[in-house]
Structure formats: C-alpha cells, structure tokens
Short mmCIF file of C-alpha atoms in Angstrom, two decimals:
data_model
loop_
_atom_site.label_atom_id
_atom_site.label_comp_id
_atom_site.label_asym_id
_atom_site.label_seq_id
_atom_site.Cartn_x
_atom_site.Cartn_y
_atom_site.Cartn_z
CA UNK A 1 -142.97 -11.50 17.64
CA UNK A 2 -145.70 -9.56 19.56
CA UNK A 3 -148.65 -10.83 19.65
CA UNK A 4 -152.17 -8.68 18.87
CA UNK A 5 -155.08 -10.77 19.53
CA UNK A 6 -155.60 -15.08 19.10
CA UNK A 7 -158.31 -16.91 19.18
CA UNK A 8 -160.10 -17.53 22.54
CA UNK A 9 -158.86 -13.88 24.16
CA UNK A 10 -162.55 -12.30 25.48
CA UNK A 11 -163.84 -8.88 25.04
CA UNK A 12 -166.59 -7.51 26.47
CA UNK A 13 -167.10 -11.52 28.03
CA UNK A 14 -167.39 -12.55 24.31
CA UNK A 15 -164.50 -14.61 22.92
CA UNK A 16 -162.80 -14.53 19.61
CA UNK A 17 -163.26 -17.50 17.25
CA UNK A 18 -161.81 -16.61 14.31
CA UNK A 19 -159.78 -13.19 13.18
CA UNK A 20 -160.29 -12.49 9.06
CA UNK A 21 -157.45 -11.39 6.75
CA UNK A 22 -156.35 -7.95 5.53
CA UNK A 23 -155.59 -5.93 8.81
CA UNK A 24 -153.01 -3.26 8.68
CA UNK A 25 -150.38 -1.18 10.49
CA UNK A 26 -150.02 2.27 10.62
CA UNK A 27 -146.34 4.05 11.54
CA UNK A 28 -146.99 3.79 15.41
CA UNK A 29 -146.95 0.55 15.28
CA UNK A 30 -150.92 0.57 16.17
CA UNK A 31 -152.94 -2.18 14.38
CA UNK A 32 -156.00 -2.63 12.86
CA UNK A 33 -158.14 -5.82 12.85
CA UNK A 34 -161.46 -7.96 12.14
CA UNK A 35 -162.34 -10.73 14.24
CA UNK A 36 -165.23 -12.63 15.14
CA UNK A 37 -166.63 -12.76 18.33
CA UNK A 38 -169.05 -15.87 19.83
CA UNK A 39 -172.31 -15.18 21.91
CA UNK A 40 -172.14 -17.39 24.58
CA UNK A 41 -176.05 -17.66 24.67
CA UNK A 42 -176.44 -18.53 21.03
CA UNK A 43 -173.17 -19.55 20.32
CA UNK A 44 -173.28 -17.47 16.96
CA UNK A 45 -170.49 -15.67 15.66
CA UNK A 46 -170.52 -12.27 14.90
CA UNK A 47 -167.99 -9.49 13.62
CA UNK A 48 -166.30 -7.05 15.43
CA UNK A 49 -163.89 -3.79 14.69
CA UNK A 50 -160.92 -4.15 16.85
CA UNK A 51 -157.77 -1.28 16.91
CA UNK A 52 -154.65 -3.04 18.87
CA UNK A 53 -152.99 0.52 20.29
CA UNK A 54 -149.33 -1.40 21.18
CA UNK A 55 -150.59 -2.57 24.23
CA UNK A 56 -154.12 -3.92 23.92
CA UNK A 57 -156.93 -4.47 21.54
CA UNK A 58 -160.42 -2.59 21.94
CA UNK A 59 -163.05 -2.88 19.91
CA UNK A 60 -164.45 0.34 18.35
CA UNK A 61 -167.41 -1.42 16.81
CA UNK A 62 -169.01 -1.97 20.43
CA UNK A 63 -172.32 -4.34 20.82
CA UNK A 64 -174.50 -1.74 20.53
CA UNK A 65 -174.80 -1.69 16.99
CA UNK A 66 -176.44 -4.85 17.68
CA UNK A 67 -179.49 -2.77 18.67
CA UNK A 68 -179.60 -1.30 15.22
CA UNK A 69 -180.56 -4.37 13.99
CA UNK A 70 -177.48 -5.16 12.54
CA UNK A 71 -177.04 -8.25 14.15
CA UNK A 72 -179.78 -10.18 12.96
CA UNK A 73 -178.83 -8.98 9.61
CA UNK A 74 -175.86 -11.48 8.65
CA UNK A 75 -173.55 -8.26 9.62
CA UNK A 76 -170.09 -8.52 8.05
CA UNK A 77 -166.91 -6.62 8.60
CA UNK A 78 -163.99 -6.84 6.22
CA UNK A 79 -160.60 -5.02 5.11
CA UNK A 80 -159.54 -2.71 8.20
CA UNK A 81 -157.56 -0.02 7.17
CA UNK A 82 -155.67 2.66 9.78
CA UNK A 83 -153.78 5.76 9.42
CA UNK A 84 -151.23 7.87 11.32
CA UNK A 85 -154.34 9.76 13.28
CA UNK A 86 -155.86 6.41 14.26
CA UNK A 87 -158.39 6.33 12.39
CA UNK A 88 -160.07 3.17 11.12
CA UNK A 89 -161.88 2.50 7.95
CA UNK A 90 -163.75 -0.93 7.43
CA UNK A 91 -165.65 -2.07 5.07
CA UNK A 92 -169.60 -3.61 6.69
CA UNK A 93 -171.87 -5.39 5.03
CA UNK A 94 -175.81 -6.76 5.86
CA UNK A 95 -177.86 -8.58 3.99
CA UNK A 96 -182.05 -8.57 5.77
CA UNK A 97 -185.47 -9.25 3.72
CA UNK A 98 -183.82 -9.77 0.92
CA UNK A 99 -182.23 -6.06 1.03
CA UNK A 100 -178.53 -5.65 0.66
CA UNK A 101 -176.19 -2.56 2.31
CA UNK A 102 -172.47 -2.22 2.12
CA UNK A 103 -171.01 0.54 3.57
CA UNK A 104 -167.33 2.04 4.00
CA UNK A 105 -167.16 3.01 8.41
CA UNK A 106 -164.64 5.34 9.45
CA UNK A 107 -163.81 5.18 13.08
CA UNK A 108 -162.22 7.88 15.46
CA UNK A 109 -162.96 6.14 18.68
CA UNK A 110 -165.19 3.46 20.26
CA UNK A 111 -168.75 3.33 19.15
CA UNK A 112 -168.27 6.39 17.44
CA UNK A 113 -168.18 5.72 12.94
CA UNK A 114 -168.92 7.96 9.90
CA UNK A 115 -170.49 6.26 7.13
CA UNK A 116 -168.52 7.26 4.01
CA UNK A 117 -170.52 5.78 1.52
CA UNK A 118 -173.09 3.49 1.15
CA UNK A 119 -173.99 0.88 -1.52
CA UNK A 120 -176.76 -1.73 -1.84
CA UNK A 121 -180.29 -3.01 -3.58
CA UNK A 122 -182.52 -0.81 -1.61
CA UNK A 123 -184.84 0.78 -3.67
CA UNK A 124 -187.73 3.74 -2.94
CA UNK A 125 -191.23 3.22 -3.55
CA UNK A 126 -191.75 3.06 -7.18
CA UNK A 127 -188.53 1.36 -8.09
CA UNK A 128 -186.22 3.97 -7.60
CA UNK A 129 -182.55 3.04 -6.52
CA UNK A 130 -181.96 3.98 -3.05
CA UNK A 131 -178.02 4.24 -3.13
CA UNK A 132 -175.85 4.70 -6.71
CA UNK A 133 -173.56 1.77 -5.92
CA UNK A 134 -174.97 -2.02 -5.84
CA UNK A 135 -171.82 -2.59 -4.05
CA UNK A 136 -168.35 -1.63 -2.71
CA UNK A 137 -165.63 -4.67 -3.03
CA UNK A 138 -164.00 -5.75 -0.20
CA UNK A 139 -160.11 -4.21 0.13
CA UNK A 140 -159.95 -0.65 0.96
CA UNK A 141 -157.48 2.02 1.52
CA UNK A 142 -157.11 5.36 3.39
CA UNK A 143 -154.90 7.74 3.81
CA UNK A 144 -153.30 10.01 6.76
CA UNK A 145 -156.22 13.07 5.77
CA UNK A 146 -158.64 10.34 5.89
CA UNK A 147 -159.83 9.45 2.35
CA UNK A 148 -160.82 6.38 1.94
CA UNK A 149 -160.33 4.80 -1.63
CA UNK A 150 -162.53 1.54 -2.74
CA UNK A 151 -163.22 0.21 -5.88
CA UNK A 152 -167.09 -0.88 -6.20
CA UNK A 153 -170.37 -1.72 -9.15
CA UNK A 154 -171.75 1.38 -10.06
CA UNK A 155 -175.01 -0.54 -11.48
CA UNK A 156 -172.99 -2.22 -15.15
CA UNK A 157 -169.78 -0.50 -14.30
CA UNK A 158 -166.96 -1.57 -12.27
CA UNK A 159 -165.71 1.89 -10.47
CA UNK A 160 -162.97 3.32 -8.68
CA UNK A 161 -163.56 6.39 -6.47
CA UNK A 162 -162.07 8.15 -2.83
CA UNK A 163 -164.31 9.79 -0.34
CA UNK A 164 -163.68 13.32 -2.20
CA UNK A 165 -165.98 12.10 -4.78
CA UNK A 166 -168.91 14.13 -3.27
CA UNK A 167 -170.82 13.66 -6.01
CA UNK A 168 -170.84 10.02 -6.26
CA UNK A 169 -171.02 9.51 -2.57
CA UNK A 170 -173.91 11.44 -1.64
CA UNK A 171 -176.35 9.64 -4.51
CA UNK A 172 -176.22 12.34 -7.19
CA UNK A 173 -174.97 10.73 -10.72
#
C-alpha cells in the first residue's frame, strides 16, 4: 500500500479535508487527484488540482487562481485524468451572479492550464449564447497525445466529442 495524500496533510499551509473520487494512474505510476483544501481564516473549503509524482503530491492548480475570482465563485474541480507525458486534465466548474462555466483544464505543470473547452449559460448582449455547450458532465478521459474526450448538453442534445473537434470547441456550430 503506498499512500498518496489523506486527509489533514498541508499544502501551501492549507490542509486537506476531504479528497473526491475518480483520480487516475498513468503507467509511471504518477497519480492524479482532487482534494479539498481548508482556509484557515475562513475555514471554507475549496478545490484543488493535485499530481502525486511517486514521491509527493503538488498541486498544479496553485492559489492564485483565487485572484481570478474563482474562488468566490463556488469553484469546483472534478474527474482528474493523467497520461504518460504528465499531463492532467480536470474538469472545473463556477457558478457567480447567476452565470454558470464548466470548463475541461489541461495541465503541463504548476499554475500553468489550457482551457480545452468551455461550456456554460453566459450569454452576449442581446441574448446570444456565449459558449455552444450548457455543460460538460463530470468523468473525462485523455489520452497519451493529449485529447481529452467528455461527453456534455449541447443546448437539447446530449453530446459526445474529443478536443479534435475544432469546430465544436471553438463556438462555431
């Protein structure tokens, strides 16, 4: 048995509280994982990318994201997924004003994502929707080239798609 991460290990001086289901291996051995780290000044929870490299955990989702605005947001993180190269693909999710974004992240290192698609209830002015998807569900997959595949509503439509889906990622329909 080797242990990965528990509950009450710190990073960054925050502790884990809770780590969420679905994290994944890749062939090195190197893990992928979602936990949920406490602020001691608030006490809140809040979710964090971690990549366990046989040795140690570090998080790649670092707290400056929190600066984004992210954090106030009810920011979620879901279904890690790595590969052979290390990469890590996560599903995130916010919900602020009444606004909804769900994104697939693809990590190479700390701090340091790719947003491979983007779903959500944004809208332009004028009514206009802002991203194709109203949402991507929450297990993922990606492979060693790193394609991501997710299954999501395409506004009435259940859909299945991968990152090489250009067309459907980058808003056109």
């Amino acid at each position: 048995l080797q242990l990965m991460g528990q509950t009450g290990d710190t990073f960054n001086g925050l502790k884990l509280i809770s780590i969420k289901p679905n994290p994944s291996i890749n062939d090195s051995g190197n893990v992928a994982f979602v936990g949920t780290l406490q602020v001691p000044s608030s006490g809140v929870g809040y979710d964090a990318v971690f990549r366990w490299n046989g040795a140690i955990a570090g998080m790649l989702s670092p707290l400056e994201w929190m600066s984004e605005g992210e954090l106030n947001a009810n920011a979620l993180f879901s279904s890690a997924w790595i590969n052979n190269a290390d990469q890590v693909a996560v599903r995130f999710s916010a919900t602020s004003s009444g606004q909804s974004v769900t994104s697939l992240r693809s990590y190479s290192s700390p701090s340091i994502f790719t947003d491979v698609v983007k779903a959500g209830t944004a809208t332009y002015p004028g009514g206009q929707r802002y991203y194709p998807f109203d949402t991507v569900f929450p297990s993922i997959s990606m492979n060693n080239k790193g394609l991501v595949a997710f299954a999501g509503q395409l506004q009435t439509k259940s859909t299945l798609a991968t990152s090489a889906s250009l067309g459907v990622l980058n808003g056109s329909q």
